[in-house]
Short mmCIF file of C-alpha atoms and ligand atoms in Angstrom, two decimals:
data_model
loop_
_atom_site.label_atom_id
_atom_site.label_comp_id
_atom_site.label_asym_id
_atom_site.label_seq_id
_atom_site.Cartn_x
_atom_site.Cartn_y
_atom_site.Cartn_z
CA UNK A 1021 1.87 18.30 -12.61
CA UNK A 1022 -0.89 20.60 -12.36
CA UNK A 1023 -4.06 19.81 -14.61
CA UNK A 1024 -3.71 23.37 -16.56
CA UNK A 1025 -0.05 22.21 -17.67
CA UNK A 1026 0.11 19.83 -20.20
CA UNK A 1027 3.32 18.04 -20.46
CA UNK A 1028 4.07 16.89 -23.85
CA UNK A 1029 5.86 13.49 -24.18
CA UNK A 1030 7.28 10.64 -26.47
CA UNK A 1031 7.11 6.88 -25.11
CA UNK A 1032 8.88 4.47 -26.03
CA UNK A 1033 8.86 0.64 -26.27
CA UNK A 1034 11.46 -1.86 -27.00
CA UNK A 1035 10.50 -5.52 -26.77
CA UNK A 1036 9.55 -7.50 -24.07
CA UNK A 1037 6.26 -8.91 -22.72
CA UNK A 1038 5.87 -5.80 -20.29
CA UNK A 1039 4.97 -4.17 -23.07
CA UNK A 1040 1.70 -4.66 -22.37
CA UNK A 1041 1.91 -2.88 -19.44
CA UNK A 1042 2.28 0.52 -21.89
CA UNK A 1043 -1.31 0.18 -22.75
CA UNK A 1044 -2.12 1.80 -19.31
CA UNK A 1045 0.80 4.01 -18.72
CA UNK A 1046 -0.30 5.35 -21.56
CA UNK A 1047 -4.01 5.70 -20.40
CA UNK A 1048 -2.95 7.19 -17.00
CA UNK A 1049 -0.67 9.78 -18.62
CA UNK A 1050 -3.62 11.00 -20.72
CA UNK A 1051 -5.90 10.99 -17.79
CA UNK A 1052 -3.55 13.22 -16.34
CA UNK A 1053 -3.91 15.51 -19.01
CA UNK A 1054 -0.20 14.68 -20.78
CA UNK A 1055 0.09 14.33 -24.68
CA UNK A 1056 1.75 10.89 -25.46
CA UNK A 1057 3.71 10.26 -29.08
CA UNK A 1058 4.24 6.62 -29.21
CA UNK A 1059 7.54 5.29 -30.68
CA UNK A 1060 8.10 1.61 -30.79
CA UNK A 1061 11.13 -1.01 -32.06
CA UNK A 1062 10.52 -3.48 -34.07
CA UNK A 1063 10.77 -6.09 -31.06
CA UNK A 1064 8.33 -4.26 -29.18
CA UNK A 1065 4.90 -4.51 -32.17
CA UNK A 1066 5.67 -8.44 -31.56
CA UNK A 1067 4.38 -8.33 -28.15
CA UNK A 1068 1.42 -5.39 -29.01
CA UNK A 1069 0.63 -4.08 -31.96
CA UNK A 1070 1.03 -0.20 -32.88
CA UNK A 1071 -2.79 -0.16 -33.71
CA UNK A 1072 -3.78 -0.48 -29.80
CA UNK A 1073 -1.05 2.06 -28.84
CA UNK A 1074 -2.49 4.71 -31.24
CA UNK A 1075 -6.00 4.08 -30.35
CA UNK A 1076 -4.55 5.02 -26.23
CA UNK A 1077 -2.12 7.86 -27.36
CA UNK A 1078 -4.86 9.21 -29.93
CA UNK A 1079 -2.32 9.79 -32.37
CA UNK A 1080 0.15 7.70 -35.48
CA UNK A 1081 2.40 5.79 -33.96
CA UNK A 1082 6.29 5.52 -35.12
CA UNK A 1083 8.33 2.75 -35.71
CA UNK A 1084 9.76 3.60 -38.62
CA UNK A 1085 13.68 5.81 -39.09
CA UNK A 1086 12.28 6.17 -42.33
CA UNK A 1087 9.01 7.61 -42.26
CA UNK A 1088 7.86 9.83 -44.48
CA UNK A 1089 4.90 10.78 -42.67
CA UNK A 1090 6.80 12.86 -40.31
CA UNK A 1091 7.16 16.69 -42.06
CA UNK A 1092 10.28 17.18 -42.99
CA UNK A 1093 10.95 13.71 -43.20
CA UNK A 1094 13.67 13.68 -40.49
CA UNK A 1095 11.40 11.62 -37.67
CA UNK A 1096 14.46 10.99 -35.71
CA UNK A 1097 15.07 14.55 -34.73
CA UNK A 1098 11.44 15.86 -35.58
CA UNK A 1099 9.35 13.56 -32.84
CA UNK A 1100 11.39 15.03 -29.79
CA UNK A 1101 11.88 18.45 -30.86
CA UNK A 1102 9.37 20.22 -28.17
CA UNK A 1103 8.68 17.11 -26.12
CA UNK A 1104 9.36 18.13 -22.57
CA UNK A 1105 10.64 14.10 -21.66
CA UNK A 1106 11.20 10.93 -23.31
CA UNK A 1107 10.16 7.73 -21.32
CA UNK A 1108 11.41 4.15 -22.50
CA UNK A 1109 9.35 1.79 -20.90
CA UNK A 1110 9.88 -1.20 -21.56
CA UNK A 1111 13.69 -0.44 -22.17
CA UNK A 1112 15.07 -4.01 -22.62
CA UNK A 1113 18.85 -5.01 -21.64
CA UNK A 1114 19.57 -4.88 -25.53
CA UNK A 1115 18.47 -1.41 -25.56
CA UNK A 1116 20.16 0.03 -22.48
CA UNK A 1117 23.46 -1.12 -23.82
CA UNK A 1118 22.64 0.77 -27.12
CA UNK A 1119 21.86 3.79 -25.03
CA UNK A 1120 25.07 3.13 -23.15
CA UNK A 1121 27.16 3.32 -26.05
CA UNK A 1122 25.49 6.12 -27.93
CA UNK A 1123 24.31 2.96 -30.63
CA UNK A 1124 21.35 4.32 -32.75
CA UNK A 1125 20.16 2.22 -35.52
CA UNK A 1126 16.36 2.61 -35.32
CA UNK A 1127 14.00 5.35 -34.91
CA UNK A 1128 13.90 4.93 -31.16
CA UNK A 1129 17.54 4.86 -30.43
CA UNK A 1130 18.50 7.64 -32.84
CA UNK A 1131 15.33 9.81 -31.35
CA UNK A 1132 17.32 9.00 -27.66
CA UNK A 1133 20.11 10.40 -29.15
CA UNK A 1134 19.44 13.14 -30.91
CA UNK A 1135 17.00 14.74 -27.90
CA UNK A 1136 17.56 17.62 -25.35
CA UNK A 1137 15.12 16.66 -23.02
CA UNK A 1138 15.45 14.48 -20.14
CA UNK A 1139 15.18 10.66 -20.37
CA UNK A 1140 14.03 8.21 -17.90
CA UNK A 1141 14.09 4.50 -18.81
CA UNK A 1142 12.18 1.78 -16.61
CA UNK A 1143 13.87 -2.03 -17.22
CA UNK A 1144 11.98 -4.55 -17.70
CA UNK A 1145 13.67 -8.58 -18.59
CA UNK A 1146 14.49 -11.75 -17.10
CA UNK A 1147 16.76 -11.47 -13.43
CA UNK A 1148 19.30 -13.18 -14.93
CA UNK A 1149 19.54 -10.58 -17.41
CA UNK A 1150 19.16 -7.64 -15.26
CA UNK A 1151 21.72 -8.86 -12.80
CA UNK A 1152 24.53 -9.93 -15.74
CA UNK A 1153 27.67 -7.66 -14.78
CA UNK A 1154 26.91 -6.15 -18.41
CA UNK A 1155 23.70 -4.77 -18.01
CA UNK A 1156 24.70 -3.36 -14.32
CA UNK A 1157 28.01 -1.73 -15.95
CA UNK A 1158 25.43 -0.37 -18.57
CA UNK A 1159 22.82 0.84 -16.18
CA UNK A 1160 25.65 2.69 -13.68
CA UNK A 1161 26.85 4.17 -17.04
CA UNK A 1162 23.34 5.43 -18.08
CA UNK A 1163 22.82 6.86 -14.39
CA UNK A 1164 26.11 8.68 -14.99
CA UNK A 1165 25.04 10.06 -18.07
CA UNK A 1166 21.92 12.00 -16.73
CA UNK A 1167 19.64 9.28 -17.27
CA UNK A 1168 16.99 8.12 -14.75
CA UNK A 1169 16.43 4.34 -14.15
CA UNK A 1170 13.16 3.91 -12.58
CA UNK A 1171 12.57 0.74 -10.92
CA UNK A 1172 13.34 -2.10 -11.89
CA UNK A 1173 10.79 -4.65 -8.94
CA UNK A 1174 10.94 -8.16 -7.83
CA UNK A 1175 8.87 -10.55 -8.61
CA UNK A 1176 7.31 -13.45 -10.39
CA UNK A 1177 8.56 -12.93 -13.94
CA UNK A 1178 6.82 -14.26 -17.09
CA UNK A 1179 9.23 -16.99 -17.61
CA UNK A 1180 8.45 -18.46 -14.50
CA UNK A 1181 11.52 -17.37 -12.79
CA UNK A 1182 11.65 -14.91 -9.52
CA UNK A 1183 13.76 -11.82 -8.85
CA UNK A 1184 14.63 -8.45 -9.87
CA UNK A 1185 13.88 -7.53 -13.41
CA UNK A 1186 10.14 -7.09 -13.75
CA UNK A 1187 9.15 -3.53 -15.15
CA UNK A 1188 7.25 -1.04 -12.57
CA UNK A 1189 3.18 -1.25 -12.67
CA UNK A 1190 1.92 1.27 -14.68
CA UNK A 1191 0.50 3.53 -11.82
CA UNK A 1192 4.15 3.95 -10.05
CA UNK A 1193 5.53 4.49 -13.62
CA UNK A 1194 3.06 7.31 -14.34
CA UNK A 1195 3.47 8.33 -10.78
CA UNK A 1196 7.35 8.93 -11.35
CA UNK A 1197 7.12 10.17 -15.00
CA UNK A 1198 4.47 12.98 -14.07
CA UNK A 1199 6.58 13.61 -10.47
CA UNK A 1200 9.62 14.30 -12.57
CA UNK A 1201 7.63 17.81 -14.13
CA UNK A 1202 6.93 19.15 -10.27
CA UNK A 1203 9.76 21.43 -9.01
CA UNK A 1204 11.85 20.31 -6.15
CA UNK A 1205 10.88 22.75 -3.37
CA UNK A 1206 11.21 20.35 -0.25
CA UNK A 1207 14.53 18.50 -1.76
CA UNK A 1208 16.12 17.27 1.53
CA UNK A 1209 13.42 17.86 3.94
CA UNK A 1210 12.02 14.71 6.21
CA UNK A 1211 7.96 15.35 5.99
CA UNK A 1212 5.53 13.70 8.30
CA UNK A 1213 1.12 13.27 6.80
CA UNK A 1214 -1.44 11.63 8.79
CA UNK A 1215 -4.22 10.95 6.80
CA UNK A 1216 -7.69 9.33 7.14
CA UNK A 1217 -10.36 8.85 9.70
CA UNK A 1218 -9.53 6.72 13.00
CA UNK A 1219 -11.67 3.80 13.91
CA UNK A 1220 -12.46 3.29 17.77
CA UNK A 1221 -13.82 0.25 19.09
CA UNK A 1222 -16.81 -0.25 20.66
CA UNK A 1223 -17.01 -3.65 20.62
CA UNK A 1224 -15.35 -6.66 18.78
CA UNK A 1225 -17.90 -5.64 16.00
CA UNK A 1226 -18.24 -2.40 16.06
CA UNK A 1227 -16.93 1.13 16.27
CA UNK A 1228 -17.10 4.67 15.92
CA UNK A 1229 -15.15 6.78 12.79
CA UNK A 1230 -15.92 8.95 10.33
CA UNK A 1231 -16.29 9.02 6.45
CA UNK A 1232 -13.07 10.70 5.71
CA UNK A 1233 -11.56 8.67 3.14
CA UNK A 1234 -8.26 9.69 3.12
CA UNK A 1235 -7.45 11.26 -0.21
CA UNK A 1236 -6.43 14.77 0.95
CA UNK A 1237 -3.74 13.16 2.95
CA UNK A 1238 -2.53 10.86 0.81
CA UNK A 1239 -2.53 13.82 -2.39
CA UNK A 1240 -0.60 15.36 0.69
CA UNK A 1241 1.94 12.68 0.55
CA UNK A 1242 2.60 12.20 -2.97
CA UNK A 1243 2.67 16.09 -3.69
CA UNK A 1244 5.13 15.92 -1.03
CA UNK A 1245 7.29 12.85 -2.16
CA UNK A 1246 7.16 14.80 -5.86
CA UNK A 1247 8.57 17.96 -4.38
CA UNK A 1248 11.79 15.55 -3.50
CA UNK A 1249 10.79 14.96 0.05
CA UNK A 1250 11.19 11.88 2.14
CA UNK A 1251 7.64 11.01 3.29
CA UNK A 1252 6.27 8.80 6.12
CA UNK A 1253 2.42 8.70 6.14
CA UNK A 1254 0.46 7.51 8.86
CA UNK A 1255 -2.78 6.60 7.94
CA UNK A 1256 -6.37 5.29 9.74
CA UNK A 1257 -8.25 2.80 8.15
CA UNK A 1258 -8.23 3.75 4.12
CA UNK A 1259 -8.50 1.74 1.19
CA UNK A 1260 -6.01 3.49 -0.85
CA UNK A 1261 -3.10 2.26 -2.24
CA UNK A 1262 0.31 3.87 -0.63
CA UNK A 1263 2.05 5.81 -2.79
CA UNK A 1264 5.23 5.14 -5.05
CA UNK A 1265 8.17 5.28 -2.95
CA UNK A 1266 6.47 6.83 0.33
CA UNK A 1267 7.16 4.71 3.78
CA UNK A 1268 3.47 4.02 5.11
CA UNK A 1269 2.42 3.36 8.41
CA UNK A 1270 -1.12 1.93 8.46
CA UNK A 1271 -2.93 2.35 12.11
CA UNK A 1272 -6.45 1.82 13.29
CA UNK A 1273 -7.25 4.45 16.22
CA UNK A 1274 -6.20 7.56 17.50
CA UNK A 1275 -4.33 6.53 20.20
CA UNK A 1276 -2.36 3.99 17.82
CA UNK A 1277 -1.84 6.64 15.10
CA UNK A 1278 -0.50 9.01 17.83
CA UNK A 1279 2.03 6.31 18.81
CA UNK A 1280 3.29 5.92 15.22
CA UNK A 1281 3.52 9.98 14.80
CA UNK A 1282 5.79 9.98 17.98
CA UNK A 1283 7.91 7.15 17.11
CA UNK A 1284 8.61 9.33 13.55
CA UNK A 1285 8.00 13.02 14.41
CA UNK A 1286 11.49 13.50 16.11
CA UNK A 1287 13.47 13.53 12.98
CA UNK A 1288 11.11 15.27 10.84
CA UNK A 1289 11.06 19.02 9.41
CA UNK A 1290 7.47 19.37 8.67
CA UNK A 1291 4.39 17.51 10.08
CA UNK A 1292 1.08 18.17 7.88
CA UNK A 1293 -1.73 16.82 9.96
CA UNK A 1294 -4.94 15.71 7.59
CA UNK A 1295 -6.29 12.59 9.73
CA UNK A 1296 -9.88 13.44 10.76
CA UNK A 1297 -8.85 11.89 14.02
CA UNK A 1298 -11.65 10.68 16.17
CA UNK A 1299 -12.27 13.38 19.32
CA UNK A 1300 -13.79 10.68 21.60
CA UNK A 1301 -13.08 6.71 21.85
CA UNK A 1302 -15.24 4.18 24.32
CA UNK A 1303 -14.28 4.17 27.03
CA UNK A 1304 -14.77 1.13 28.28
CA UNK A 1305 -14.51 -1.02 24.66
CA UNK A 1306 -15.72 -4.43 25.00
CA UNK A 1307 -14.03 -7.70 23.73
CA UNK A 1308 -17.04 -9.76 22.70
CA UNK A 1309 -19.67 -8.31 20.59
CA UNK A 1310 -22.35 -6.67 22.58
CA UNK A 1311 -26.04 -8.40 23.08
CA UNK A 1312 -29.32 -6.13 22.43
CA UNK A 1313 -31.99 -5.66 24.48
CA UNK A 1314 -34.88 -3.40 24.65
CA UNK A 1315 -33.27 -0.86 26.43
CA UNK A 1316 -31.37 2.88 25.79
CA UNK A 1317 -27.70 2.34 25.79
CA UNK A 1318 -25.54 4.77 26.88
CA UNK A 1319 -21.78 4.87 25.64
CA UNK A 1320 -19.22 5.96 27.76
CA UNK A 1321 -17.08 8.33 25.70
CA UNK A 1322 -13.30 9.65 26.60
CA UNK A 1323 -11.30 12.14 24.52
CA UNK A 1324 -8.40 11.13 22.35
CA UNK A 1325 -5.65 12.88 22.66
CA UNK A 1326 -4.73 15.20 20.03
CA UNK A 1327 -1.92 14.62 18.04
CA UNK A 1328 -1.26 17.88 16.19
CA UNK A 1329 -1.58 19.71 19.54
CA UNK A 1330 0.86 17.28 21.24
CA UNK A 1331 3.38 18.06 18.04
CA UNK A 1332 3.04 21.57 18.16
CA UNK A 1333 3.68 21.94 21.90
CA UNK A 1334 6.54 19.63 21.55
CA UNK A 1335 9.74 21.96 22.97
CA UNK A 1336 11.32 21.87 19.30
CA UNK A 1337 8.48 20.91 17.09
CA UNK A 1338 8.56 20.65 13.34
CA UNK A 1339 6.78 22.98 11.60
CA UNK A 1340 3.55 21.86 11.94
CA UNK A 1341 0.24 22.62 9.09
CA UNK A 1342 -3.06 21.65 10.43
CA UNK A 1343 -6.64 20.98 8.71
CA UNK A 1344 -10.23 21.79 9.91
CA UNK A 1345 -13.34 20.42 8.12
CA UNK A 1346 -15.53 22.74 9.45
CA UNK A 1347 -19.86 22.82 8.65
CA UNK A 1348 -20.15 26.54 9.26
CA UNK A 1349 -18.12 29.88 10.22
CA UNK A 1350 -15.27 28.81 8.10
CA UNK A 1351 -13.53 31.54 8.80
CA UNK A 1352 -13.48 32.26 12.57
CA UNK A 1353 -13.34 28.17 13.48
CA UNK A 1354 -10.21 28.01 11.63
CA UNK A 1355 -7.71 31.28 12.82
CA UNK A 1356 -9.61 29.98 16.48
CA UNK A 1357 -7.68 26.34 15.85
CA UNK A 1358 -5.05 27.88 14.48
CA UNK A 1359 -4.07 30.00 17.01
CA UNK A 1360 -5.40 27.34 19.60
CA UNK A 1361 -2.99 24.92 18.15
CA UNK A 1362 0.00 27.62 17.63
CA UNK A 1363 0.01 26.81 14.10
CA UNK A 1364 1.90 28.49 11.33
CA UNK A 1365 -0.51 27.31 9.07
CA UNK A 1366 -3.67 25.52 8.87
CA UNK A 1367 -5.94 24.10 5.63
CA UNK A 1368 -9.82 24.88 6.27
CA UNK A 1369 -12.46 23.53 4.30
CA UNK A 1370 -16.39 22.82 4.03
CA UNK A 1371 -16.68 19.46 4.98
CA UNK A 1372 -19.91 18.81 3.43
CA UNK A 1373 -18.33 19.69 0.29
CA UNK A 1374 -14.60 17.83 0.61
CA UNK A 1375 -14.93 14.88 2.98
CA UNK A 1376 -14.92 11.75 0.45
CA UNK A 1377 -15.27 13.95 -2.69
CA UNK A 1378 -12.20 13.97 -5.37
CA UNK A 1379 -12.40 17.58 -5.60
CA UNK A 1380 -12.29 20.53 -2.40
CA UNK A 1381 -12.01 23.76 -1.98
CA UNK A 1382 -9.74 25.38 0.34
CA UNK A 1383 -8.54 28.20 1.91
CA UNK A 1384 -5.29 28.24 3.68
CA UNK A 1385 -4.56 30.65 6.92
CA UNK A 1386 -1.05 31.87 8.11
CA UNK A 1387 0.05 34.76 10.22
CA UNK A 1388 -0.35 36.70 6.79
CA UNK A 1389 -4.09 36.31 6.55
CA UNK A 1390 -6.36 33.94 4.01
CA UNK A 1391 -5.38 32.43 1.12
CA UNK A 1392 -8.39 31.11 -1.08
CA UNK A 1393 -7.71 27.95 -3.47
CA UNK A 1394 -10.76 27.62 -6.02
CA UNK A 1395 -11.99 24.37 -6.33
CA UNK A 1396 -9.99 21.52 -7.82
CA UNK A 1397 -8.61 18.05 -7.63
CA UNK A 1398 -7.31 17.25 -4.34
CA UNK A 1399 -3.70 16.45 -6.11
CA UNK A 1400 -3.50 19.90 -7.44
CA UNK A 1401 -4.74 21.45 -4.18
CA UNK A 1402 -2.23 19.37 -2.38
CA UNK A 1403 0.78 20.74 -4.79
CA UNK A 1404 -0.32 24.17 -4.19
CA UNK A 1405 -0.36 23.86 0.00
CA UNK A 1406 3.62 22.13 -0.41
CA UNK A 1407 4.42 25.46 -2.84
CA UNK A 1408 2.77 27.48 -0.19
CA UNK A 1409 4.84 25.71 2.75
CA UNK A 1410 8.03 25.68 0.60
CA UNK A 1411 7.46 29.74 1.30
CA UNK A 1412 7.19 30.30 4.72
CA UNK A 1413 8.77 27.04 6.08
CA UNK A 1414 12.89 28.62 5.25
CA UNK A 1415 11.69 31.65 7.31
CA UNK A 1416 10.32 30.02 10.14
CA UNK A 1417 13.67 28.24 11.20
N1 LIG B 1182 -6.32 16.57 15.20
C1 LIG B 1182 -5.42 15.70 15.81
N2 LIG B 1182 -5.83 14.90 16.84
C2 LIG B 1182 -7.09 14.96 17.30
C3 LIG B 1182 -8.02 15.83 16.68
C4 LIG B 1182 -7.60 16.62 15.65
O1 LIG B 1182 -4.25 15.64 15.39
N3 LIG B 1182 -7.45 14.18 18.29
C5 LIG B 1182 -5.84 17.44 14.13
C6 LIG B 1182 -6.45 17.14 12.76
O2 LIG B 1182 -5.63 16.23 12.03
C7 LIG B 1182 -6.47 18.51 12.12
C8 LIG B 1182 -6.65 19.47 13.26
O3 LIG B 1182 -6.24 18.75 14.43
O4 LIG B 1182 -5.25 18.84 11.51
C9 LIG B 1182 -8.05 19.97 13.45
O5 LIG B 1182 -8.94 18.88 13.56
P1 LIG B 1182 -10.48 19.10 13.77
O6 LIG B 1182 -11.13 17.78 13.99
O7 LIG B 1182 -11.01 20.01 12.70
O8 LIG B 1182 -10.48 19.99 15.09
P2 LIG B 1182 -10.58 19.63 16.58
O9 LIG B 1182 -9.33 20.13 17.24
O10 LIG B 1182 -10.93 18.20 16.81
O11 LIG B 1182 -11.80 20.58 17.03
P3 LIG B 1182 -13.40 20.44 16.72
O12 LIG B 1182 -13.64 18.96 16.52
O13 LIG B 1182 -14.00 21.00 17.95
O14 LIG B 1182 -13.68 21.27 15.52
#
């Protein structure tokens, strides 16, 4: 979802103890710039109360099939009319079989009901529960109706038991509820992101990298993975989390990262290269850590290989979109990598102004010309380079 699109949506909880966990969906989706009407059951203000969840949303909170608050005093039709999704989470096993049957005796159920906007629901309860033959006949049913099921994990559970059941964490959830808004321009295609800086040993102590953090390239990732891709990231030394539902491959130096790009760039369609790979690695790395003494030390230094070069020469290669962090002459460094690397497209950026940051600016090169994209989050920069691939990648094959 891009940050000038605000998505407007109704949550809902039913009861069980993951409610707490709405707290900070509800916190994330506002962060992301989403409007969030809270509906609860009854069940669910036993496990928080209505007062925190309208402090987080910023606005009433329903619980009520009755409430006159509402304008024309028909809340079960009036809450969803013009909300763009509705998202149960917690949805309970009690109230996917009401969904499943079309039951609707409270505000929530009836508002499920009566809507014509999608509905995702994310289970939360006991294993036992979740894997009864009547809430998996309910849950099949619900997927056949249109509805999505997100999650549920494994894991400890809060009655002390272990197993399937426990309700996503709130940063997948939000993750998958926002993902749902982005169009599905890369549905079907296999995509392949480095990401991050490489480390290369010196000694068993020390090394040489960079301060890439690897943000770009894992915004690069998720944008991708919300477009309906399947991702594989390879990533250097980070200390991000990987995101929902991407496969992640984490590596330390460029000669391991281009191992892990080779074992996975045969069956993919599109490789996006954003690792700030290391150019040179010691060549002689030693195993204990080095002693001082008073004099200069010299470091032997060998190149890495480059990956993105090794892709693009491959004799069917995917098609391949490189970056350059570049201090000065944006412009001519990058169409000179570009065309260097026989790439149909390549990111370029400042690097004093992107590497670490949250925010870049960027301007993207193709066999058209230059493509400026004005500051902004790295997400929404990221979503605009997979729209701009989702153009020229049908042509190129
Ligand atoms: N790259 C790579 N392997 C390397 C070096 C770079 O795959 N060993 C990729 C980067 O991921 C990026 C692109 O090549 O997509 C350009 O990287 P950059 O470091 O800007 O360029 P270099 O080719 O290393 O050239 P220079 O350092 O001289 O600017």
């Amino acid at each position: 979802m891009s940050k000038s699109a605000q998505r407007r949506l109704v949550l809902g909880l039913t009861g069980g103890i993951a409610a707490y966990k709405a707290a900070e969906l509800t916190r994330l989706l506002i962060g992301q710039n989403a409007t969030v009407q809270v509906v609860m059951t009854d069940a669910a203000t036993r496990f928080i109360s209505a007062a925190t969840m309208q402090a987080l949303s910023g606005g009433p909170v329903y619980t009520d099939l009755w409430d006159g608050r509402v304008d024309n005093g028909m809340a079960h039709i009036e809450l969803s009319r013009g909300a763009d999704l509705i998202a149960v989470a917690p949805a309970s096993a009690d109230f996917l079989a009401k969904l499943a049957h079309g039951l609707c005796d409270d505000l929530l159920s009836t508002l499920c009901l009566a809507r014509d906007c999608p509905l995702l629901v994310a289970p939360a309860m006991n294993r036992q529960m979740w894997e009864h033959p009547a809430t998996q006949r309910n849950v099949a049913q619900l997927r056949a109706d249109g509805i999505a099921v997100l999650g549920p994990d494994s894991g400890s559970q809060a009655c002390g038991e272990s197993g399937m059941g426990r309700m996503l964490e709130p940063e997948s959830l939000a993750d998958e509820i926002l993902a749902w808004f982005e169009p599905k321009v890369f549905a079907g295609y296999r995509v392949l992101v480095t990401a991050g800086p490489t480390f290369e040993r010196i000694d068993a102590v020390r090394g040489i990298t960079n301060p890439s953090s690897g943000k770009m390239g894992f915004a690069v990732a998720r944008a991708a993975k919300e477009a309906g891709a399947e991702v594989t990231l390879v990533s250097g030394p980070t200390t991000l989390a990987a995101p929902t539902g991407i496969t992640i491959k984490r590596v330390t130096s460029a000669q391991e990262m281009l191992g892990a790009v080779e074992a996975a760039v045969g069956t993919c369609d599109i490789f996006i290269s954003v690792a700030a790979v290391a150019d040179y690695t010691p060549l002689n790395p030693q195993e204990q850590k080095m002693k001082k003494d008073a004099r200069i030390l010299s470091l032997e230094l060998a190149p890495t290989p480059d990956i993105l070069a090794n892709v693009a020469s491959r004799a069917n290669p995917p098609f391949c979109v490189g970056f350059a962090a570049e201090s000065e002459r944006l412009d001519e460094y990058a169409e000179a990598k570009r065309k260097r690397k026989h790439l149909p497209l390549l990111a370029a950026n400042i690097a004093q102004q992107s590497i670490g940051a949250d925010e870049s600016e960027l301007i993207l090169f193709d066999d058209q010309g230059r493509h400026p994209l004005p500051r902004a989050p790295k997400l929404e920069q990221a979503r605009k380079l997979i729209a701009h691939i989702a153009r020229l990648y049908p042509a190129s094959h």
